[in-house]
mmCIF file of C-alpha atoms in Angstrom:
data_model
loop_
_atom_site.group_PDB
_atom_site.id
_atom_site.type_symbol
_atom_site.label_atom_id
_atom_site.label_comp_id
_atom_site.label_asym_id
_atom_site.label_seq_id
_atom_site.Cartn_x
_atom_site.Cartn_y
_atom_site.Cartn_z
ATOM 1 C CA MET A 204 -78.232 4.511 -101.582
ATOM 2 C CA ASN A 205 -75.994 1.585 -100.562
ATOM 3 C CA ASP A 206 -76.439 -0.761 -97.592
ATOM 4 C CA ASN A 207 -73.909 1.073 -95.409
ATOM 5 C CA GLN A 208 -75.663 4.396 -95.889
ATOM 6 C CA LEU A 209 -79.006 2.749 -95.150
ATOM 7 C CA ILE A 210 -77.634 1.089 -92.027
ATOM 8 C CA GLU A 211 -76.401 4.481 -90.792
ATOM 9 C CA GLN A 212 -79.871 5.944 -91.253
ATOM 10 C CA LEU A 213 -81.443 2.909 -89.627
ATOM 11 C CA LYS A 214 -79.076 3.270 -86.655
ATOM 12 C CA LYS A 215 -80.307 6.804 -86.034
ATOM 13 C CA ILE A 216 -83.905 5.553 -86.105
ATOM 14 C CA VAL A 217 -83.495 2.636 -83.717
ATOM 15 C CA GLU A 218 -81.050 4.295 -81.303
ATOM 16 C CA PRO A 219 -83.689 5.822 -78.974
ATOM 17 C CA TYR A 220 -85.256 2.391 -78.441
ATOM 18 C CA VAL A 221 -82.097 0.252 -78.072
ATOM 19 C CA GLN A 222 -81.426 -1.372 -74.700
ATOM 20 C CA ASN A 223 -78.239 -3.246 -75.600
ATOM 21 C CA GLN A 224 -75.658 -0.614 -76.461
ATOM 22 C CA GLU A 225 -72.915 -3.180 -77.039
ATOM 23 C CA ALA A 226 -74.928 -4.888 -79.794
ATOM 24 C CA PHE A 227 -75.859 -1.468 -81.162
ATOM 25 C CA GLN A 228 -72.183 -0.559 -81.605
ATOM 26 C CA LYS A 229 -71.673 -3.777 -83.598
ATOM 27 C CA ILE A 230 -74.836 -3.467 -85.663
ATOM 28 C CA ASN A 231 -74.733 -5.323 -88.989
ATOM 29 C CA THR A 232 -77.156 -6.939 -91.430
ATOM 30 C CA SER A 233 -77.737 -9.987 -89.199
ATOM 31 C CA THR A 234 -78.607 -7.909 -86.118
ATOM 32 C CA SER A 235 -82.038 -8.700 -84.690
ATOM 33 C CA PHE A 236 -84.097 -5.845 -83.243
ATOM 34 C CA ILE A 237 -85.535 -7.928 -80.419
ATOM 35 C CA GLU A 238 -82.894 -10.529 -79.627
ATOM 36 C CA ASP A 239 -79.746 -8.444 -80.152
ATOM 37 C CA LEU A 240 -80.711 -4.811 -79.680
ATOM 38 C CA GLN A 241 -83.325 -5.775 -77.079
ATOM 39 C CA ILE A 242 -85.807 -3.254 -78.368
ATOM 40 C CA ASN A 243 -89.008 -3.589 -76.365
ATOM 41 C CA SER A 244 -91.697 -5.124 -78.568
ATOM 42 C CA ALA A 245 -93.976 -2.190 -77.724
ATOM 43 C CA HIS A 246 -91.523 0.091 -79.551
ATOM 44 C CA LEU A 247 -91.238 -2.001 -82.709
ATOM 45 C CA VAL A 248 -94.201 -0.272 -84.298
ATOM 46 C CA ASP A 249 -92.561 3.065 -83.417
ATOM 47 C CA VAL A 250 -89.491 1.905 -85.344
ATOM 48 C CA ILE A 251 -91.666 1.014 -88.346
ATOM 49 C CA LEU A 252 -93.431 4.395 -88.266
ATOM 50 C CA ASP A 253 -90.105 6.220 -87.908
ATOM 51 C CA ILE A 254 -88.808 4.316 -90.962
ATOM 52 C CA GLU A 255 -91.905 5.358 -92.914
ATOM 53 C CA ASP A 256 -91.309 8.991 -91.964
ATOM 54 C CA GLU A 257 -87.576 8.974 -92.605
ATOM 55 C CA PHE A 258 -87.775 7.363 -96.048
ATOM 56 C CA ASN A 259 -91.183 8.728 -96.981
ATOM 57 C CA ILE A 260 -92.519 5.245 -97.716
ATOM 58 C CA ARG A 261 -95.506 3.169 -96.601
ATOM 59 C CA ILE A 262 -94.958 -0.245 -95.055
ATOM 60 C CA GLU A 263 -97.834 -2.703 -95.284
ATOM 61 C CA ASN A 264 -98.646 -5.065 -92.422
ATOM 62 C CA GLU A 265 -97.338 -8.112 -94.321
ATOM 63 C CA GLU A 266 -94.022 -6.323 -94.810
ATOM 64 C CA MET A 267 -93.916 -5.083 -91.238
ATOM 65 C CA GLU A 268 -94.187 -8.695 -90.099
ATOM 66 C CA GLN A 269 -90.811 -9.446 -91.684
ATOM 67 C CA MET A 270 -88.946 -6.443 -90.291
ATOM 68 C CA ILE A 271 -87.440 -8.132 -87.278
ATOM 69 C CA ASN A 272 -83.814 -7.637 -88.243
ATOM 70 C CA VAL A 273 -81.597 -5.216 -90.129
ATOM 71 C CA GLU A 274 -81.288 -7.398 -93.244
ATOM 72 C CA ASN A 275 -85.027 -7.768 -93.831
ATOM 73 C CA SER A 276 -85.611 -4.107 -93.074
ATOM 74 C CA LEU A 277 -82.971 -3.023 -95.599
ATOM 75 C CA LYS A 278 -84.536 -5.233 -98.294
ATOM 76 C CA ILE A 279 -87.984 -3.748 -97.730
ATOM 77 C CA ILE A 280 -86.704 -0.170 -97.576
ATOM 78 C CA GLN A 281 -84.571 -0.665 -100.709
ATOM 79 C CA SER A 282 -87.571 -1.998 -102.604
ATOM 80 C CA LYS A 283 -89.537 1.165 -101.848
ATOM 81 C CA ILE A 284 -87.114 4.060 -102.272
ATOM 82 C CA MET B 214 -98.805 -23.172 -73.483
ATOM 83 C CA LEU B 215 -98.907 -19.816 -71.826
ATOM 84 C CA GLY B 216 -98.181 -16.193 -72.419
ATOM 85 C CA THR B 217 -97.787 -13.144 -70.232
ATOM 86 C CA ASP B 218 -97.024 -9.509 -70.737
ATOM 87 C CA LEU B 219 -96.212 -6.603 -68.500
ATOM 88 C CA LEU B 220 -96.516 -3.076 -69.803
ATOM 89 C CA TYR B 221 -95.966 0.255 -68.114
ATOM 90 C CA ILE B 222 -97.298 3.350 -69.845
ATOM 91 C CA ASP B 223 -94.344 5.657 -69.481
ATOM 92 C CA ASP B 224 -93.938 9.123 -71.000
ATOM 93 C CA ALA B 225 -92.376 7.706 -74.159
ATOM 94 C CA LYS B 226 -95.399 5.472 -74.829
ATOM 95 C CA ARG B 227 -97.807 8.278 -73.961
ATOM 96 C CA LYS B 228 -96.048 10.747 -76.279
ATOM 97 C CA SER B 229 -95.783 8.183 -79.055
ATOM 98 C CA PHE B 230 -99.547 7.637 -78.901
ATOM 99 C CA GLU B 231 -100.355 11.348 -78.780
ATOM 100 C CA LYS B 232 -98.012 12.101 -81.659
ATOM 101 C CA ARG B 233 -99.420 9.587 -84.142
ATOM 102 C CA LYS B 234 -102.492 7.945 -82.731
ATOM 103 C CA ASP B 235 -104.213 7.246 -86.042
ATOM 104 C CA ARG B 236 -101.205 5.602 -87.676
ATOM 105 C CA LEU B 237 -100.484 3.468 -84.623
ATOM 106 C CA ILE B 238 -104.085 2.287 -84.516
ATOM 107 C CA GLU B 239 -103.965 1.445 -88.208
ATOM 108 C CA LYS B 240 -100.823 -0.682 -87.750
ATOM 109 C CA VAL B 241 -101.966 -2.472 -84.618
ATOM 110 C CA PHE B 242 -105.724 -3.014 -84.905
ATOM 111 C CA THR B 243 -108.152 -4.560 -87.340
ATOM 112 C CA ALA B 244 -111.281 -2.729 -88.472
ATOM 113 C CA SER B 245 -113.449 -4.876 -86.210
ATOM 114 C CA GLU B 246 -111.306 -4.008 -83.165
ATOM 115 C CA SER B 247 -111.660 -0.314 -83.943
ATOM 116 C CA ASN B 248 -115.387 -0.920 -84.268
ATOM 117 C CA LEU B 249 -115.362 -2.666 -80.872
ATOM 118 C CA MET B 250 -113.983 0.549 -79.384
ATOM 119 C CA ASN B 251 -116.267 2.793 -81.469
ATOM 120 C CA TYR B 252 -113.138 4.065 -83.239
ATOM 121 C CA CYS B 253 -112.119 5.889 -80.080
ATOM 122 C CA PHE B 254 -109.057 4.625 -78.206
ATOM 123 C CA SER B 255 -107.662 6.381 -75.159
ATOM 124 C CA VAL B 256 -103.950 6.041 -74.530
ATOM 125 C CA ASN B 257 -104.619 3.476 -71.773
ATOM 126 C CA GLU B 258 -106.971 1.448 -73.940
ATOM 127 C CA PHE B 259 -104.456 1.405 -76.757
ATOM 128 C CA TRP B 260 -101.660 0.050 -74.574
ATOM 129 C CA LEU B 261 -103.970 -2.380 -72.758
ATOM 130 C CA PHE B 262 -104.958 -3.839 -76.114
ATOM 131 C CA TRP B 263 -101.296 -4.026 -77.085
ATOM 132 C CA CYS B 264 -100.536 -5.874 -73.830
ATOM 133 C CA LEU B 265 -103.311 -8.407 -74.523
ATOM 134 C CA LYS B 266 -102.089 -8.960 -78.066
ATOM 135 C CA GLU B 267 -98.516 -9.477 -76.894
ATOM 136 C CA THR B 268 -99.727 -12.077 -74.401
ATOM 137 C CA ALA B 269 -101.639 -13.923 -77.125
ATOM 138 C CA TYR B 270 -98.608 -13.699 -79.407
ATOM 139 C CA LYS B 271 -96.374 -15.348 -76.786
ATOM 140 C CA TYR B 272 -98.934 -18.136 -76.284
ATOM 141 C CA TYR B 273 -99.127 -18.655 -80.057
ATOM 142 C CA GLN B 274 -95.351 -18.623 -80.373
ATOM 143 C CA GLN B 275 -95.093 -21.409 -77.769
ATOM 144 C CA LYS B 276 -97.779 -23.414 -79.496
ATOM 145 C CA THR B 277 -96.500 -23.116 -83.072
ATOM 146 C CA GLY B 278 -92.788 -22.391 -82.654
ATOM 147 C CA ILE B 279 -92.964 -19.480 -85.081
ATOM 148 C CA LYS B 280 -90.003 -17.126 -85.138
ATOM 149 C CA ASP B 281 -90.266 -13.525 -84.004
ATOM 150 C CA LYS B 282 -92.620 -11.470 -86.129
ATOM 151 C CA ILE B 283 -94.251 -8.071 -85.867
ATOM 152 C CA ASN B 284 -97.910 -8.358 -86.718
ATOM 153 C CA PRO B 285 -100.125 -7.274 -83.838
ATOM 154 C CA SER B 286 -103.226 -7.069 -86.035
ATOM 155 C CA ALA B 287 -103.040 -10.862 -86.550
ATOM 156 C CA PHE B 288 -104.074 -11.320 -82.899
ATOM 157 C CA GLN B 289 -107.552 -9.912 -82.793
ATOM 158 C CA ILE B 290 -109.485 -8.931 -79.684
ATOM 159 C CA VAL B 291 -113.063 -10.100 -80.155
ATOM 160 C CA LYS B 292 -114.456 -9.465 -76.683
ATOM 161 C CA ILE B 293 -113.329 -7.478 -73.665
ATOM 162 C CA THR B 294 -114.622 -7.088 -70.103
ATOM 163 C CA PRO B 295 -113.061 -5.225 -67.145
ATOM 164 C CA SER B 296 -110.806 -8.197 -66.284
ATOM 165 C CA LYS B 297 -110.725 -10.544 -69.265
ATOM 166 C CA ALA B 298 -110.597 -10.586 -73.038
ATOM 167 C CA GLU B 299 -111.005 -13.120 -75.811
ATOM 168 C CA LEU B 300 -108.564 -13.087 -78.690
ATOM 169 C CA LEU B 301 -108.731 -14.765 -82.081
ATOM 170 C CA LEU B 302 -105.375 -16.216 -83.157
ATOM 171 C CA PRO B 303 -104.104 -16.713 -86.728
ATOM 172 C CA ASN B 304 -104.995 -20.434 -86.464
ATOM 173 C CA GLN B 305 -108.623 -19.430 -85.684
ATOM 174 C CA GLU B 306 -108.289 -20.556 -82.053
ATOM 175 C CA ILE B 307 -109.933 -18.267 -79.514
ATOM 176 C CA ILE B 308 -108.141 -17.883 -76.192
ATOM 177 C CA GLU B 309 -108.999 -16.130 -72.968
ATOM 178 C CA VAL B 310 -106.586 -13.584 -71.548
ATOM 179 C CA SER B 311 -106.916 -12.120 -68.052
ATOM 180 C CA TYR B 312 -105.527 -8.750 -67.092
ATOM 181 C CA ARG B 313 -105.002 -6.370 -64.207
ATOM 182 C CA GLU B 314 -104.416 -2.644 -64.335
ATOM 183 C CA GLU B 315 -102.804 -0.533 -61.658
ATOM 184 C CA ASP B 316 -101.192 2.884 -61.873
ATOM 185 C CA ASN B 317 -100.507 2.783 -65.600
ATOM 186 C CA LEU B 318 -99.173 -0.753 -65.317
ATOM 187 C CA PHE B 319 -100.852 -3.607 -67.155
ATOM 188 C CA PHE B 320 -100.179 -7.279 -66.500
ATOM 189 C CA SER B 321 -101.910 -9.925 -68.564
ATOM 190 C CA TRP B 322 -101.748 -13.704 -68.889
ATOM 191 C CA THR B 323 -103.441 -16.481 -70.791
ATOM 192 C CA GLY B 324 -106.303 -17.757 -68.716
ATOM 193 C CA LYS B 325 -106.940 -21.381 -69.616
ATOM 194 C CA ASN B 326 -104.498 -22.855 -67.134
ATOM 195 C CA LYS B 327 -103.783 -21.702 -63.630
ATOM 196 C CA LEU B 328 -100.465 -19.952 -63.605
ATOM 197 C CA VAL B 329 -97.946 -19.271 -60.905
ATOM 198 C CA HIS B 330 -96.282 -15.885 -61.170
ATOM 199 C CA PHE B 331 -92.983 -14.866 -59.678
ATOM 200 C CA SER B 332 -92.267 -11.193 -59.616
ATOM 201 C CA THR B 333 -89.059 -9.632 -58.508
ATOM 202 C CA GLU B 334 -86.810 -6.797 -59.470
ATOM 203 C CA GLN B 335 -83.884 -9.158 -59.612
ATOM 204 C CA VAL B 336 -85.084 -12.186 -61.521
ATOM 205 C CA SER B 337 -83.754 -12.518 -65.013
ATOM 206 C CA GLU B 338 -83.667 -15.370 -67.454
ATOM 207 C CA LYS B 339 -79.892 -15.030 -67.300
ATOM 208 C CA PHE B 340 -79.870 -16.231 -63.719
ATOM 209 C CA PRO B 341 -80.444 -19.805 -62.580
ATOM 210 C CA PHE B 342 -83.282 -20.532 -60.208
ATOM 211 C CA LYS B 343 -83.915 -23.260 -57.704
ATOM 212 C CA LEU B 344 -86.456 -26.003 -58.109
ATOM 213 C CA LEU B 345 -87.363 -27.330 -54.691
ATOM 214 C CA THR B 346 -88.658 -30.883 -54.841
ATOM 215 C CA LYS B 347 -90.623 -31.897 -51.777
ATOM 216 C CA HIS B 348 -89.931 -35.633 -52.147
ATOM 217 C CA ALA B 349 -86.183 -35.469 -52.254
ATOM 218 C CA PHE B 350 -85.826 -32.252 -50.318
ATOM 219 C CA SER B 351 -83.249 -31.461 -52.888
ATOM 220 C CA GLN B 352 -82.607 -28.264 -54.672
ATOM 221 C CA LEU B 353 -81.822 -28.244 -58.332
ATOM 222 C CA LEU B 354 -80.394 -25.262 -60.067
ATOM 223 C CA LEU B 355 -82.165 -24.634 -63.322
ATOM 224 C CA LYS B 356 -81.504 -22.044 -65.950
ATOM 225 C CA VAL B 357 -84.019 -20.710 -68.386
ATOM 226 C CA LYS B 358 -83.056 -21.505 -71.982
ATOM 227 C CA LYS B 359 -84.660 -20.478 -75.259
ATOM 228 C CA THR B 360 -85.705 -22.522 -78.270
ATOM 229 C CA SER B 361 -84.606 -21.457 -81.761
ATOM 230 C CA ALA B 362 -87.942 -19.637 -81.977
ATOM 231 C CA ASN B 363 -87.043 -17.664 -78.838
ATOM 232 C CA VAL B 364 -89.503 -19.495 -76.576
ATOM 233 C CA PRO B 365 -88.239 -19.720 -72.965
ATOM 234 C CA TYR B 366 -88.147 -23.072 -71.149
ATOM 235 C CA PHE B 367 -86.190 -25.016 -68.579
ATOM 236 C CA ASP B 368 -85.002 -28.614 -68.745
ATOM 237 C CA PHE B 369 -86.022 -30.972 -65.970
ATOM 238 C CA LEU B 370 -85.986 -34.778 -66.032
ATOM 239 C CA ASP B 371 -85.366 -34.752 -69.799
ATOM 240 C CA LYS B 372 -88.488 -32.706 -70.413
ATOM 241 C CA LYS B 373 -88.921 -29.141 -71.541
ATOM 242 C CA PHE B 374 -91.059 -27.014 -69.261
ATOM 243 C CA PHE B 375 -92.164 -23.860 -70.992
ATOM 244 C CA VAL B 376 -92.410 -20.633 -69.064
ATOM 245 C CA SER B 377 -93.383 -17.143 -70.059
ATOM 246 C CA ILE B 378 -91.182 -14.211 -69.192
ATOM 247 C CA THR B 379 -92.061 -10.575 -69.343
ATOM 248 C CA HIS B 380 -90.180 -7.542 -68.193
ATOM 249 C CA GLU B 381 -90.641 -3.818 -68.162
ATOM 250 C CA ASN B 382 -87.972 -1.538 -66.774
ATOM 251 C CA GLN B 383 -86.687 -3.232 -63.626
ATOM 252 C CA CYS B 384 -89.709 -5.440 -63.029
ATOM 253 C CA LYS B 385 -89.620 -8.979 -64.353
ATOM 254 C CA ILE B 386 -92.211 -11.724 -64.075
ATOM 255 C CA ILE B 387 -91.773 -15.398 -64.847
ATOM 256 C CA SER B 388 -94.957 -17.466 -65.120
ATOM 257 C CA PHE B 389 -95.359 -21.213 -64.903
ATOM 258 C CA ASN B 390 -98.247 -23.523 -65.518
ATOM 259 C CA GLN B 391 -99.383 -24.709 -62.103
ATOM 260 C CA ASN B 392 -99.653 -28.258 -63.462
ATOM 261 C CA TYR B 393 -95.868 -28.412 -63.571
ATOM 262 C CA LEU B 394 -95.741 -28.041 -59.837
ATOM 263 C CA LYS B 395 -98.394 -30.711 -59.266
ATOM 264 C CA GLU B 396 -96.622 -33.132 -61.582
ATOM 265 C CA PHE B 397 -93.458 -33.131 -59.535
ATOM 266 C CA ASN B 398 -94.905 -32.141 -56.183
ATOM 267 C CA SER B 399 -92.451 -29.353 -56.205
ATOM 268 C CA GLY B 400 -92.073 -25.693 -55.518
ATOM 269 C CA ILE B 401 -90.022 -23.143 -57.303
ATOM 270 C CA ASP B 402 -87.967 -20.385 -55.880
ATOM 271 C CA PHE B 403 -85.621 -17.885 -57.409
ATOM 272 C CA GLU B 404 -82.218 -17.041 -56.160
ATOM 273 C CA LEU B 405 -79.519 -14.926 -57.624
ATOM 274 C CA ILE B 406 -76.206 -16.693 -58.036
#
């Protein structure tokens, strides 16, 4: 699965939690979940759990810590699928 | 250094907890925190604990300048009473966090220093606010900025004054250390421009 396909899947996961639709439309590898998409921090763990479900993977706490933007999330997902 | 958090338990948060309680608890809490709650969290307790951890995280972020991270289990609740909690930070510091609960709304703040809270539906870090200095009777327009680590502050007399901002839905709260006001014999007011 290439980065573009992964980003499309990631977009579907984060969409329900996004508060900045303009940034969401321009989502790319440097997009930050908190700063750009303005996802409420209380929903970040929901995003992580949704990623686990979607890709059938398990994300450890040390990995979760790094998943604050699209780029880091793609790296961690890629390493597990 | 200060931190605040405001959290409203809406339907989305309630459903999220009901849907996958065990996995959420595993991601957010340490074994000793689960033990503290006898391995039995209600939805309100879960989100209260989250609120306290977020407050401690903001305090720690101000103190260390760390960039955004997601690791709620690194901020461990070691003691809790009906109005206060003690949290152990990654640097082994223990801080006190106060909290209030009303109608599914939690508000918490670090408790070492006296804080001044401003709450309004209109205040946003995007808008400037007035600093009213009693000596000069002047009004300065200040705008909240953010450090590279995302820590909010405002510039005044070549110094950085850190604030803590929290928002949930339309409600936003900006908190200041009361010592700032004493230092300049000043008051602070918000006004939309």
